[in-house]
Tab-separated table of C-alpha atoms and ligand atoms in Angstrom:
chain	number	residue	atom	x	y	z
A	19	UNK	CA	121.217	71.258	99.304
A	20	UNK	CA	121.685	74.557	101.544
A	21	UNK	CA	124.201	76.291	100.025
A	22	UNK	CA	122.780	79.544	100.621
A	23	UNK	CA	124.095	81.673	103.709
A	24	UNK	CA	122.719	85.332	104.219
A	25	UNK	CA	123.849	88.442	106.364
A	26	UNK	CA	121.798	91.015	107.512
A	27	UNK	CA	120.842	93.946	109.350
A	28	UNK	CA	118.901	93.372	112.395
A	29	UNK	CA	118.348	96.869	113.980
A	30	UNK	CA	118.093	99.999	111.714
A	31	UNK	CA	121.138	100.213	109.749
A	32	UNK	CA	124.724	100.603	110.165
A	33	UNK	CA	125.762	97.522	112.226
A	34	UNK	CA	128.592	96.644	110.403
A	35	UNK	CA	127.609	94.320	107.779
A	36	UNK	CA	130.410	95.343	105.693
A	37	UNK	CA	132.527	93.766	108.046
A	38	UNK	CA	130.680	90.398	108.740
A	39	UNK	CA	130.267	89.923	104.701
A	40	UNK	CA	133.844	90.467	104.283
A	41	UNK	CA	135.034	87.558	106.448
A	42	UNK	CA	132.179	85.435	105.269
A	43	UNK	CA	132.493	85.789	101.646
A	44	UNK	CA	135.923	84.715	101.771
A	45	UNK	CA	135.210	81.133	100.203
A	46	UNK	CA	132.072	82.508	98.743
A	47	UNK	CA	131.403	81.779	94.917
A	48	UNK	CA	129.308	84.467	94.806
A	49	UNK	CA	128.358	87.507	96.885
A	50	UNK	CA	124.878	88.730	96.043
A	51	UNK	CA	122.966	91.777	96.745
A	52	UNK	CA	119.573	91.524	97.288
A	53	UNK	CA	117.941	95.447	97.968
A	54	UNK	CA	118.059	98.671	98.576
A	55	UNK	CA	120.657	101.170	96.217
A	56	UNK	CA	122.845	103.282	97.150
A	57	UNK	CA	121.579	104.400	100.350
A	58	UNK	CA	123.454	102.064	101.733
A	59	UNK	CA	127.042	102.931	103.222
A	60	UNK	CA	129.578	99.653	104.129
A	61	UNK	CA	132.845	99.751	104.984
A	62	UNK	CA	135.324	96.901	104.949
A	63	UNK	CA	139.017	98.145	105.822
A	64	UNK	CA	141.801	95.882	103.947
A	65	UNK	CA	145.382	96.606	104.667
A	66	UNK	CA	144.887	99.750	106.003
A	67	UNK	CA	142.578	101.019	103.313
A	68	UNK	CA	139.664	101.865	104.097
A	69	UNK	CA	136.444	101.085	101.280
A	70	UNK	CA	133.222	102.486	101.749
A	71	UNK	CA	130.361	100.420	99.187
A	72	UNK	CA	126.615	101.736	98.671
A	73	UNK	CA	126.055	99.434	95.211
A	74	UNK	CA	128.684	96.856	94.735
A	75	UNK	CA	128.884	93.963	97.079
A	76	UNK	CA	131.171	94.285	99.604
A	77	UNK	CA	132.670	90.620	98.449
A	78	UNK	CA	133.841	92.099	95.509
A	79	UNK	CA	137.278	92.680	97.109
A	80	UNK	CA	137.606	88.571	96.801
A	81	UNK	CA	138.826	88.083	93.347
A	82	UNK	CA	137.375	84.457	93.046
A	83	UNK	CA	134.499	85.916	94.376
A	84	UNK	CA	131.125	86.550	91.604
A	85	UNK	CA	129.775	90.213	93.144
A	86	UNK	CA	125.909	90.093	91.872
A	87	UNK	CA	123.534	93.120	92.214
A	88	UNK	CA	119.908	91.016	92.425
A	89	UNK	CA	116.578	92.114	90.383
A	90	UNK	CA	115.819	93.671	94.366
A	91	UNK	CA	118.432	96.279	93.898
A	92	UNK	CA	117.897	100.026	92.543
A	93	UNK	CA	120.541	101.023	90.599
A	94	UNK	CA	121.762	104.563	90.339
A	95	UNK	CA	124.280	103.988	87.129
A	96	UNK	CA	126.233	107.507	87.676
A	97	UNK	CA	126.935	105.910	91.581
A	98	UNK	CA	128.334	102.450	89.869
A	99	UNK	CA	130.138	103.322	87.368
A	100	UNK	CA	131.885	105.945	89.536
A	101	UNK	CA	132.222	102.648	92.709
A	102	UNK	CA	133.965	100.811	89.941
A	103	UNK	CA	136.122	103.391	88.926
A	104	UNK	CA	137.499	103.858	92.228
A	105	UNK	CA	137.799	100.070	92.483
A	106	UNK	CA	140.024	100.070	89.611
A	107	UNK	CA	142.733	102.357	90.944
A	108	UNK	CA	143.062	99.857	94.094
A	109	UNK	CA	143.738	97.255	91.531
A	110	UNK	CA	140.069	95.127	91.147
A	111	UNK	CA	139.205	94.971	87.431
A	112	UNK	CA	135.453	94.266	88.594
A	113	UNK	CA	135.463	91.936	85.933
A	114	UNK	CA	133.770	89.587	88.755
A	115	UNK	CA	130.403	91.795	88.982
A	116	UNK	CA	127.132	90.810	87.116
A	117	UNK	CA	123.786	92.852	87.290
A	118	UNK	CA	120.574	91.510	87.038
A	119	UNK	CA	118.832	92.511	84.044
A	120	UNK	CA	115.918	93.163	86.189
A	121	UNK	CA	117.125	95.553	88.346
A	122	UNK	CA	115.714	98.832	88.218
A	123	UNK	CA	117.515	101.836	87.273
A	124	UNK	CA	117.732	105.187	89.480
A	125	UNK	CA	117.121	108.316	87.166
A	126	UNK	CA	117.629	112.443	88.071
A	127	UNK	CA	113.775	112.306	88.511
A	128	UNK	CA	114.105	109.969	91.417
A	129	UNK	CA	116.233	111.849	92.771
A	130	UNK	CA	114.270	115.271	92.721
A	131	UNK	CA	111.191	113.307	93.671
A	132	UNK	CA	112.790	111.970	96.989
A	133	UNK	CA	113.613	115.586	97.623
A	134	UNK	CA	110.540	117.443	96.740
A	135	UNK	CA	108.759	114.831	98.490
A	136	UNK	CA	110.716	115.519	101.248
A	137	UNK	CA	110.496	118.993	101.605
A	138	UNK	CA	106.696	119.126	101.442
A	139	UNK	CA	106.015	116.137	104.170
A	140	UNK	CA	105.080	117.342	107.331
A	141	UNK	CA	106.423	114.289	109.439
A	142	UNK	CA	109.609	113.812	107.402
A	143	UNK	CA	111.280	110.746	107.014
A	144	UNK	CA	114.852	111.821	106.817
A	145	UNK	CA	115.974	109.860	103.578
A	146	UNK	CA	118.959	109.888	102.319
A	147	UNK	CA	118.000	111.626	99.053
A	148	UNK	CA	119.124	109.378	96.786
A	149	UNK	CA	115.754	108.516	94.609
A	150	UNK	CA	115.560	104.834	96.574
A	151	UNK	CA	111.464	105.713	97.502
A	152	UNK	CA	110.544	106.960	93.710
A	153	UNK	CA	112.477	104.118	92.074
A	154	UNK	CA	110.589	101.288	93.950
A	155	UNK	CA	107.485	103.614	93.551
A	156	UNK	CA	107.854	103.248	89.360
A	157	UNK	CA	108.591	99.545	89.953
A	158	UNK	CA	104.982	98.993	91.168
A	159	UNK	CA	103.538	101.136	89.147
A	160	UNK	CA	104.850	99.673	86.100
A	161	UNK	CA	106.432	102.550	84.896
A	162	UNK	CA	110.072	101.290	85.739
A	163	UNK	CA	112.944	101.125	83.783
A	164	UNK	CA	114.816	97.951	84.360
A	165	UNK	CA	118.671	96.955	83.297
A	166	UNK	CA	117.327	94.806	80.216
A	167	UNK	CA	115.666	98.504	79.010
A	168	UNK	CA	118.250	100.352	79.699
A	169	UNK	CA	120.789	98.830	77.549
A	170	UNK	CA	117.948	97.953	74.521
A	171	UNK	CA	117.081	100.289	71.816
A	172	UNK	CA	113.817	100.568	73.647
A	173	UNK	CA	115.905	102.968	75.917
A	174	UNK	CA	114.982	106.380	74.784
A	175	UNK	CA	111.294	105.744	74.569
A	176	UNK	CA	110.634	104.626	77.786
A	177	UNK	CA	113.162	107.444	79.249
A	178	UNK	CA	111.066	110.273	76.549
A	179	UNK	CA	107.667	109.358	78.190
A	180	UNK	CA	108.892	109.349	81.747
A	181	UNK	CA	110.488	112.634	81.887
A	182	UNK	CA	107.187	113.646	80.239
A	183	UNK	CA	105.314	112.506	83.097
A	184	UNK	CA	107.451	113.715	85.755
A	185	UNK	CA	107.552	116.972	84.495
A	186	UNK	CA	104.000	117.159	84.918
A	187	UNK	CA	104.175	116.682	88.618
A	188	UNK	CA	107.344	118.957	88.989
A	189	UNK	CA	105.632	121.599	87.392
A	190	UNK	CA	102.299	121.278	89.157
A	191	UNK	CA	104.837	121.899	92.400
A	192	UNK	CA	106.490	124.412	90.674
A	193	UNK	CA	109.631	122.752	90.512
A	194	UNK	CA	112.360	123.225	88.472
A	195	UNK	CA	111.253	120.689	85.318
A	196	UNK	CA	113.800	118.196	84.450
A	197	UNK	CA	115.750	118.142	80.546
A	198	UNK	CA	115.107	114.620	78.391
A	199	UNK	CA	118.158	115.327	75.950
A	200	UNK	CA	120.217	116.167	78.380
A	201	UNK	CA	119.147	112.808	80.743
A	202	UNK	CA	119.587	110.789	77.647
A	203	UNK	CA	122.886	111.961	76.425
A	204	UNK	CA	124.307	111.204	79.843
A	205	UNK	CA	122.833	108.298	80.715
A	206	UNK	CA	122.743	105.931	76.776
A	207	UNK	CA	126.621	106.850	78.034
A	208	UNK	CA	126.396	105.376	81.295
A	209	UNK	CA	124.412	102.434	79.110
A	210	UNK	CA	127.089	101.084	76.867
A	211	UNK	CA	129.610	101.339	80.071
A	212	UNK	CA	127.424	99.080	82.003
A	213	UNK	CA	125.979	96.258	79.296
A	214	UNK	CA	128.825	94.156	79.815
A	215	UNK	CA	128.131	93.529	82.916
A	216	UNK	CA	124.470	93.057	82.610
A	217	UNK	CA	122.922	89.236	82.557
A	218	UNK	CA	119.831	86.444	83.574
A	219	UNK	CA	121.712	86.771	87.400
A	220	UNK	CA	118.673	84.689	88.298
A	221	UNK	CA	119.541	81.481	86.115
A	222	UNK	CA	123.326	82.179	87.206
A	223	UNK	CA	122.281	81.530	91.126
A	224	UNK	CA	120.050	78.830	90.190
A	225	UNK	CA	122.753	76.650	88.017
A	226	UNK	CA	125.152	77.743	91.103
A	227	UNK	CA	123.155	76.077	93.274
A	228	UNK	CA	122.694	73.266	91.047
A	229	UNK	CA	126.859	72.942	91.600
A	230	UNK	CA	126.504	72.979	95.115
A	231	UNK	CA	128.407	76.599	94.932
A	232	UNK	CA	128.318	79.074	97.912
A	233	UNK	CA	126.556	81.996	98.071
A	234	UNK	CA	126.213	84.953	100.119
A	235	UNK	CA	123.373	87.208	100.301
A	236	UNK	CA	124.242	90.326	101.526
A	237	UNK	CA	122.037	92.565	103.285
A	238	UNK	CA	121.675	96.066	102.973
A	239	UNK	CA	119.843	98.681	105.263
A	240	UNK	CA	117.788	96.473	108.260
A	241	UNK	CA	114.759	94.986	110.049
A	242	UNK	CA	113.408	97.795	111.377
A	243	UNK	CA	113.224	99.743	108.620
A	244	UNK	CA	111.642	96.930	106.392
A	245	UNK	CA	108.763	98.495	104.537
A	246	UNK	CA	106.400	95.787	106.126
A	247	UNK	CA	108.179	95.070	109.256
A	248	UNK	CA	109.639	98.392	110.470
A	249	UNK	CA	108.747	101.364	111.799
A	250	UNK	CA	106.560	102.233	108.874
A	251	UNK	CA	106.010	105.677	107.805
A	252	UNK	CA	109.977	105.938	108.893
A	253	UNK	CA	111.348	102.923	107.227
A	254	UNK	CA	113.119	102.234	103.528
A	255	UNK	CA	111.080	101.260	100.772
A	256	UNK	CA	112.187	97.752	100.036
A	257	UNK	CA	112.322	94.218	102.473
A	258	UNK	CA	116.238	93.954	103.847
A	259	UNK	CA	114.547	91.447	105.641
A	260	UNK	CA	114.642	87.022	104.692
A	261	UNK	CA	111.477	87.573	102.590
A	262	UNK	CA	113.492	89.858	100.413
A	263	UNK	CA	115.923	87.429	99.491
A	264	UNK	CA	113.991	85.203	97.756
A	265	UNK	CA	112.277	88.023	95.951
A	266	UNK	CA	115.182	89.667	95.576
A	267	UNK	CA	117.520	87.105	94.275
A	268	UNK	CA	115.058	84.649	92.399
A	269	UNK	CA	116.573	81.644	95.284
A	270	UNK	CA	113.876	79.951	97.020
A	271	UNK	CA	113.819	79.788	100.678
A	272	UNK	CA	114.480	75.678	101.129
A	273	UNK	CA	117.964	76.682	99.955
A	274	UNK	CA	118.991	79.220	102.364
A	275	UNK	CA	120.988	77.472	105.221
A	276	UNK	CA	122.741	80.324	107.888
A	277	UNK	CA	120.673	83.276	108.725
A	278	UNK	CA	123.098	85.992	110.232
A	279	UNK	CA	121.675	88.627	111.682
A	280	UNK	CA	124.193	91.800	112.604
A	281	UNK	CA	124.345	94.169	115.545
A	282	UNK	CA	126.316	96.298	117.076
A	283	UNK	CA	126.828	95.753	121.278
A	284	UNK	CA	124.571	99.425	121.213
A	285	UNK	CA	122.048	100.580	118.854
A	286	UNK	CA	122.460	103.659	116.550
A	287	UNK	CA	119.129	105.150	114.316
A	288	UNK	CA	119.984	107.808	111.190
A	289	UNK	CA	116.788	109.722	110.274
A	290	UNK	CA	113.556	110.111	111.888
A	291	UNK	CA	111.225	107.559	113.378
A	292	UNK	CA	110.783	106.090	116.770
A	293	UNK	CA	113.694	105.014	118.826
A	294	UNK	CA	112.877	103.738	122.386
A	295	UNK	CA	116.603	102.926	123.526
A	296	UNK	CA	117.748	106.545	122.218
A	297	UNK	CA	119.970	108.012	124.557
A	298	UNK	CA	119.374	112.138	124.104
A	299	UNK	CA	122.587	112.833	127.137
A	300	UNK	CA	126.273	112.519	127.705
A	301	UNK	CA	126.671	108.813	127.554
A	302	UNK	CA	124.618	109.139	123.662
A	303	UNK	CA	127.379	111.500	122.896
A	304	UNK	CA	130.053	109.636	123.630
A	305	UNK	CA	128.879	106.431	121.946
A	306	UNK	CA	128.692	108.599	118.822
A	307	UNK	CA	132.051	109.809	119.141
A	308	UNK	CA	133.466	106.240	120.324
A	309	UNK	CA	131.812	104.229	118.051
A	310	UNK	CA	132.145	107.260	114.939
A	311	UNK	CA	128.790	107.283	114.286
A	312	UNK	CA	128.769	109.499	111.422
A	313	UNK	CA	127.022	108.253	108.036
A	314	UNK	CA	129.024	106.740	105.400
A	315	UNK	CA	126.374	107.631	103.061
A	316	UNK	CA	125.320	111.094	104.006
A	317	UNK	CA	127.458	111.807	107.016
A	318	UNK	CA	124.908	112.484	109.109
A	319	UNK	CA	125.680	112.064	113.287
A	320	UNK	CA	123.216	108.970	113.843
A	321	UNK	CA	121.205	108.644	116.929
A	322	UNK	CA	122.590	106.541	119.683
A	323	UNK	CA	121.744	104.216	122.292
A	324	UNK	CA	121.492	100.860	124.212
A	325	UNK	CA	121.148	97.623	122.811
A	326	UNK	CA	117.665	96.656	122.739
A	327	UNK	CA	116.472	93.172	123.211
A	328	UNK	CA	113.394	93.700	122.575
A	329	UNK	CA	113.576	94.842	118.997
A	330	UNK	CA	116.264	91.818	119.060
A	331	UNK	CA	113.884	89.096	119.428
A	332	UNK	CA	111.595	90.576	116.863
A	333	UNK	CA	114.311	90.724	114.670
A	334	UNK	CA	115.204	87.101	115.564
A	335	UNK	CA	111.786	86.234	114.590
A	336	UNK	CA	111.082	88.135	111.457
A	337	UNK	CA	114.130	86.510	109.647
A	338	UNK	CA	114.900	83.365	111.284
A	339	UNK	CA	118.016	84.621	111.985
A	340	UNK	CA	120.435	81.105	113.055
A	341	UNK	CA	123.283	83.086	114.497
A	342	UNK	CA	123.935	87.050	115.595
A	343	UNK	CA	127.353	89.141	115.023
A	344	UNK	CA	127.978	91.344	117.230
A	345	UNK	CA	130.417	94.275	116.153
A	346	UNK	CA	131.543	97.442	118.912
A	347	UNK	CA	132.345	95.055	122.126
A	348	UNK	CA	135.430	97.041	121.891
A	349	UNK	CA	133.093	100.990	121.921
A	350	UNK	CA	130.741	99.579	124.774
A	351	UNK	CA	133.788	98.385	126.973
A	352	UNK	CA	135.478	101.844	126.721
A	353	UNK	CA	132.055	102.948	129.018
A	354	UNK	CA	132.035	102.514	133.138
A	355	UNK	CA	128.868	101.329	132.880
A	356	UNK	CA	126.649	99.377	129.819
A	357	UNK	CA	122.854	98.821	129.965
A	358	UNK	CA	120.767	96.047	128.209
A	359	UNK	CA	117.133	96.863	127.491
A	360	UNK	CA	115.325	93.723	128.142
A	361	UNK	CA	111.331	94.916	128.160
A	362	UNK	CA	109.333	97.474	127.625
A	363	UNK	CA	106.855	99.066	129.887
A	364	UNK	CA	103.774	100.130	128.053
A	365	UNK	CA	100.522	101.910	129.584
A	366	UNK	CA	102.430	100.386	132.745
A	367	UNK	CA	102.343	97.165	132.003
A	368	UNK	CA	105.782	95.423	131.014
A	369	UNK	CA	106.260	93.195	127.771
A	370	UNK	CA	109.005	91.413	126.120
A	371	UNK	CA	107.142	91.990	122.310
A	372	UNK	CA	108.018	94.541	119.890
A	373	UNK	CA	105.457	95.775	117.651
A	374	UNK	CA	105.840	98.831	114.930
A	375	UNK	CA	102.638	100.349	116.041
A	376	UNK	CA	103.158	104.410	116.567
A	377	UNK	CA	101.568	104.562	119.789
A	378	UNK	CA	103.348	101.850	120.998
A	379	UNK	CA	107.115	102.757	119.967
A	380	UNK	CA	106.213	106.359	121.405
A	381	UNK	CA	105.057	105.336	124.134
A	382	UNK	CA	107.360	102.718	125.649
A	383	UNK	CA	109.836	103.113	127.963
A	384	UNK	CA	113.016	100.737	128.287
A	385	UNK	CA	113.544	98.477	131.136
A	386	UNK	CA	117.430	98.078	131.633
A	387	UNK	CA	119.792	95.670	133.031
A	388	UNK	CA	123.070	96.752	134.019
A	389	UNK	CA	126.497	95.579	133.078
A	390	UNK	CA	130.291	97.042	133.805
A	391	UNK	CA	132.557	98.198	131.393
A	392	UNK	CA	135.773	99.450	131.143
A	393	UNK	CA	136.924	95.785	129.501
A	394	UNK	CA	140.755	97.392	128.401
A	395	UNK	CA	142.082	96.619	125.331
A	396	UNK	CA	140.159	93.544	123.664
A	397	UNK	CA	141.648	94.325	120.219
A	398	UNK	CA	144.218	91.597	120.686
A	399	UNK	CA	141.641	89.254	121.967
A	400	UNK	CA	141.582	86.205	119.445
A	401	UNK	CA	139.014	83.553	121.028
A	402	UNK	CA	136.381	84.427	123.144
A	403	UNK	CA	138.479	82.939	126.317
A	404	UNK	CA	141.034	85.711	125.854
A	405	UNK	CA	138.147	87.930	126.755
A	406	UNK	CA	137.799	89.414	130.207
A	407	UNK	CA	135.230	88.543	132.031
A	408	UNK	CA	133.222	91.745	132.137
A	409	UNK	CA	132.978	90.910	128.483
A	410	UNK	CA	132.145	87.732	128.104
A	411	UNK	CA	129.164	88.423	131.290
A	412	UNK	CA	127.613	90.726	128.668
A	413	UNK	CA	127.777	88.434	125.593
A	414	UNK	CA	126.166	85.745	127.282
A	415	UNK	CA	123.611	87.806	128.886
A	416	UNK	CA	122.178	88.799	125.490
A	417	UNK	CA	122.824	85.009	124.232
A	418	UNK	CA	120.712	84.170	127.361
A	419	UNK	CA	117.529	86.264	126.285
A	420	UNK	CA	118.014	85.564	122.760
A	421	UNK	CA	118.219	82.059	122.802
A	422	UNK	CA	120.381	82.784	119.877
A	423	UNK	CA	124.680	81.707	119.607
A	424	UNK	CA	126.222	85.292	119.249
A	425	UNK	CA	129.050	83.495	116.477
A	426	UNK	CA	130.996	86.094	115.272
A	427	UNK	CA	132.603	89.247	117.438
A	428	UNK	CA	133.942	92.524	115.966
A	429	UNK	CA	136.393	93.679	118.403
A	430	UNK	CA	138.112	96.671	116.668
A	431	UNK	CA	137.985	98.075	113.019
A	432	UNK	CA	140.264	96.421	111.297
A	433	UNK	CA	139.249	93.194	109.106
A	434	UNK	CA	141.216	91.038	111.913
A	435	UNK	CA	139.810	92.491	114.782
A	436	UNK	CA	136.808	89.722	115.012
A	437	UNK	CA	135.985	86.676	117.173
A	438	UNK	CA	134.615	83.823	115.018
A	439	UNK	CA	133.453	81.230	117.663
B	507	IMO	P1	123.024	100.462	105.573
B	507	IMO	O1	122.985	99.406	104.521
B	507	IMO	C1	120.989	103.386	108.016
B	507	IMO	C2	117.288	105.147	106.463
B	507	IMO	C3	117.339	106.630	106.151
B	507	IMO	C4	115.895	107.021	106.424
B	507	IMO	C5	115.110	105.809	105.916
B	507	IMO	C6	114.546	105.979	104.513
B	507	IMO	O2	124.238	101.299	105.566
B	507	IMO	O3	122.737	99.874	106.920
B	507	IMO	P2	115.699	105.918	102.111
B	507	IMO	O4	116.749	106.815	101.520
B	507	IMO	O5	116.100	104.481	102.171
B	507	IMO	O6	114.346	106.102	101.513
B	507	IMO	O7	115.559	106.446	103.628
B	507	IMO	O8	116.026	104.721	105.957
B	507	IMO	N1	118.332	104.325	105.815
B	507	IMO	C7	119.422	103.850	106.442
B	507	IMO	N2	119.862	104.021	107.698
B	507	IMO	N3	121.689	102.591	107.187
B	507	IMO	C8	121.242	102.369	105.942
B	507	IMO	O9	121.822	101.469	105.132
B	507	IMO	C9	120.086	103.043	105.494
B	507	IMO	N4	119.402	103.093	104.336
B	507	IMO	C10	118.328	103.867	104.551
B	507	IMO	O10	118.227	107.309	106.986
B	507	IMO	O11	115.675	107.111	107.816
B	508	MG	MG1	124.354	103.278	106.438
């Protein structure tokens, strides 16, 4: 039985997942998380509102919905707790979430780590400061505190010798060092809020898929910045790719059925790394200000560009993606003219394959096919008929070197504005 459908990034970040999990996860029994924290930043607009997640599931808005946060996830309790709070005043009880007791938790130490680390690289990675690196650094090293400690007795222990240890690395770069009592006093707080929600999530999947009970896997951050599969040094520190999933989740692989991989009809990058479709002129510009390419989680203006085909296919490949959704149509058809990268020219020779190698991302140069804009209004557009052509030429086109069925189309903000084919 394939029960299992997933959705997730396929460039690097900020495609519009929100979006694509909200329509999917509709029928969905249960709407898991899988990794990454709260660096994440989705937005699903419902009547007008407008709610931006970085922990909870986005299907979480569905009340018959089960929102799970996997073992995968970090957890920054301070960042729930206050995502549930605001949840409440819209009305959603969030008696519907679960957390794995194997998640790990996010402490202040993580947080000061990802910063001090920051500011004493030389090649920064521009993270998004929010302790994601130094929690999955204590997970391997064993020195991690998951859910199941957190809301134990065990608790202060584990939190006493940490802080211990930290300290001794803030100090030795003179940094300010950190206060146990105080960490414990606020966070045994943020504890006994949280325990109720805390379970075996793993079991709870499996006897779900036992019932033949859907579930979607939501995806957080993307392909390219996969800790294996991106473009390692500048990448996340966790797999938002398939393999992460399974790991993520405790659900093998012979369960997983759809594979969607989301992207938007240009490509946007926030923080540093390689970026061969970046577009450093006008047209860049006004993709960011058409498309409001502006963080959710640190506001940042992200780096903008073509669509790349390349990285695409790689993508493709990496996850086994079944089906693409493509949100923007609407921001690339308010442009004269659009442009599709479909190789890259390397030490002047030309190849279709992507590959995360320095040298190679630096030194490629996109190869571009060129499409019209200026599509008018496609807002209204219901089926992908009611499209004008100019539109439809494009979607094809990237069909056509994908090999891939482009199934769902975001064609304005709004939860309507999509083309489900
Ligand atoms: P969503 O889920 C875009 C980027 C950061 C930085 C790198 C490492 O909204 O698509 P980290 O804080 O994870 O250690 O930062 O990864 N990054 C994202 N970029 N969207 C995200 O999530 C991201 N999560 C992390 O900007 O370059
Ligand atoms: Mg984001």
């Amino acid at each position: 039985m394939k029960n299992v459908n997933v959705v997730l990034g396929a460039f690097y970040g900020d495609e519009g997942k929100g979006k694509v999990i909200d329509y999917l996860s509709g029928d969905a029994k249960y709407a898991v998380r899988f990794s990454g924290g709260n660096n994440a930043g989705h937005q699903v607009e419902v009547d007008g509102i407008k709610f931006a997640f970085h922990l909870l599931p986005s299907g979480i808005l569905h009340k018959g919905t089960k929102a799970v946060l996997g073992n995968g996830v970090v957890i920054d309790p301070k960042v729930l707790i206050e995502e549930i709070n605001n949840l409440k005043k819209y009305g959603y009880d969030c008696k519907n979430l679960y957390i794995s007791e194997k998640a790990h938790v996010i402490f202040p130490y993580h947080i000061a780590f990802d910063q001090m680390q920051e500011d004493i690289r030389e090649n920064k990675i521009g993270t998004t400061k929010r302790g994601i690196g130094p929690a999955y650094c204590d997970k391997y090293e064993r020195c991690g505190i998951r859910m199941e400690d957190f809301i134990s007795r065990n608790f202060k222990e584990m939190l006493k010798v940490n802080v211990k240890n930290k300290n001794t690395i803030l100090k030795a770069f003179k940094h300010e060092k950190l206060n146990f009592n105080e960490i414990y006093k606020e966070y045994k707080e943020y504890a006994k809020i949280l325990k109720p929600y805390v379970c075996d999530t793993t079991t709870m999947l499996h006897k779900a898929i036992k019932k033949n009970e859907y579930i979607l896997c939501e995806g957080a951050q993307a392909t390219l910045l996969d800790i294996d599969f991106g473009s390692y040094p500048y990448v996340t520190s966790s797999n938002p790719t398939i393999g992460g999933v399974s790991t993520g989740t405790g659900i093998g692989a012979k369960y997983i059925n759809e594979v969607y991989g989301v992207i938007k009809a240009y490509s946007s990058r926030v923080g540093e790394g390689p970026y061969v479709t970046e577009l450093l002129d006008a047209t860049g510009d006004k993709i960011r200000e058409l498309g409001h390419e502006y963080g959710t989680t640190t506001k940042r203006p992200r780096r903008c560009g073509w669509l790349d085909i390349v990285a695409l296919n790689y993508s493709i490949r990496i996850n086994g993606l079944t089906a693409i959704a493509m949100n923007h149509l609407d921001t690339v058809g308010k442009l004269d003219k659009i442009k599709l990268c479909v190789a890259y020219e390397y030490k002047g020779k030309k190849t279709e394959f992507f590959r995360t190698n320095m040298d190679f991302l630096n030194g490629s140069t996109p190869v571009y096919e060129e499409f019209e804009g200026n599509f008018g209004d496609i807002s209204k557009c219901k089926t992908f008929d009611e499209l004008p052509e100019k539109a439809k030429a494009y979607v094809r086109r990237i069909e056509e070197l994908t090999d891939t069925p482009i199934k769902f189309i975001g064609t304005g903000a709004s939860r309507d504005n999509i083309i489900v084919r």
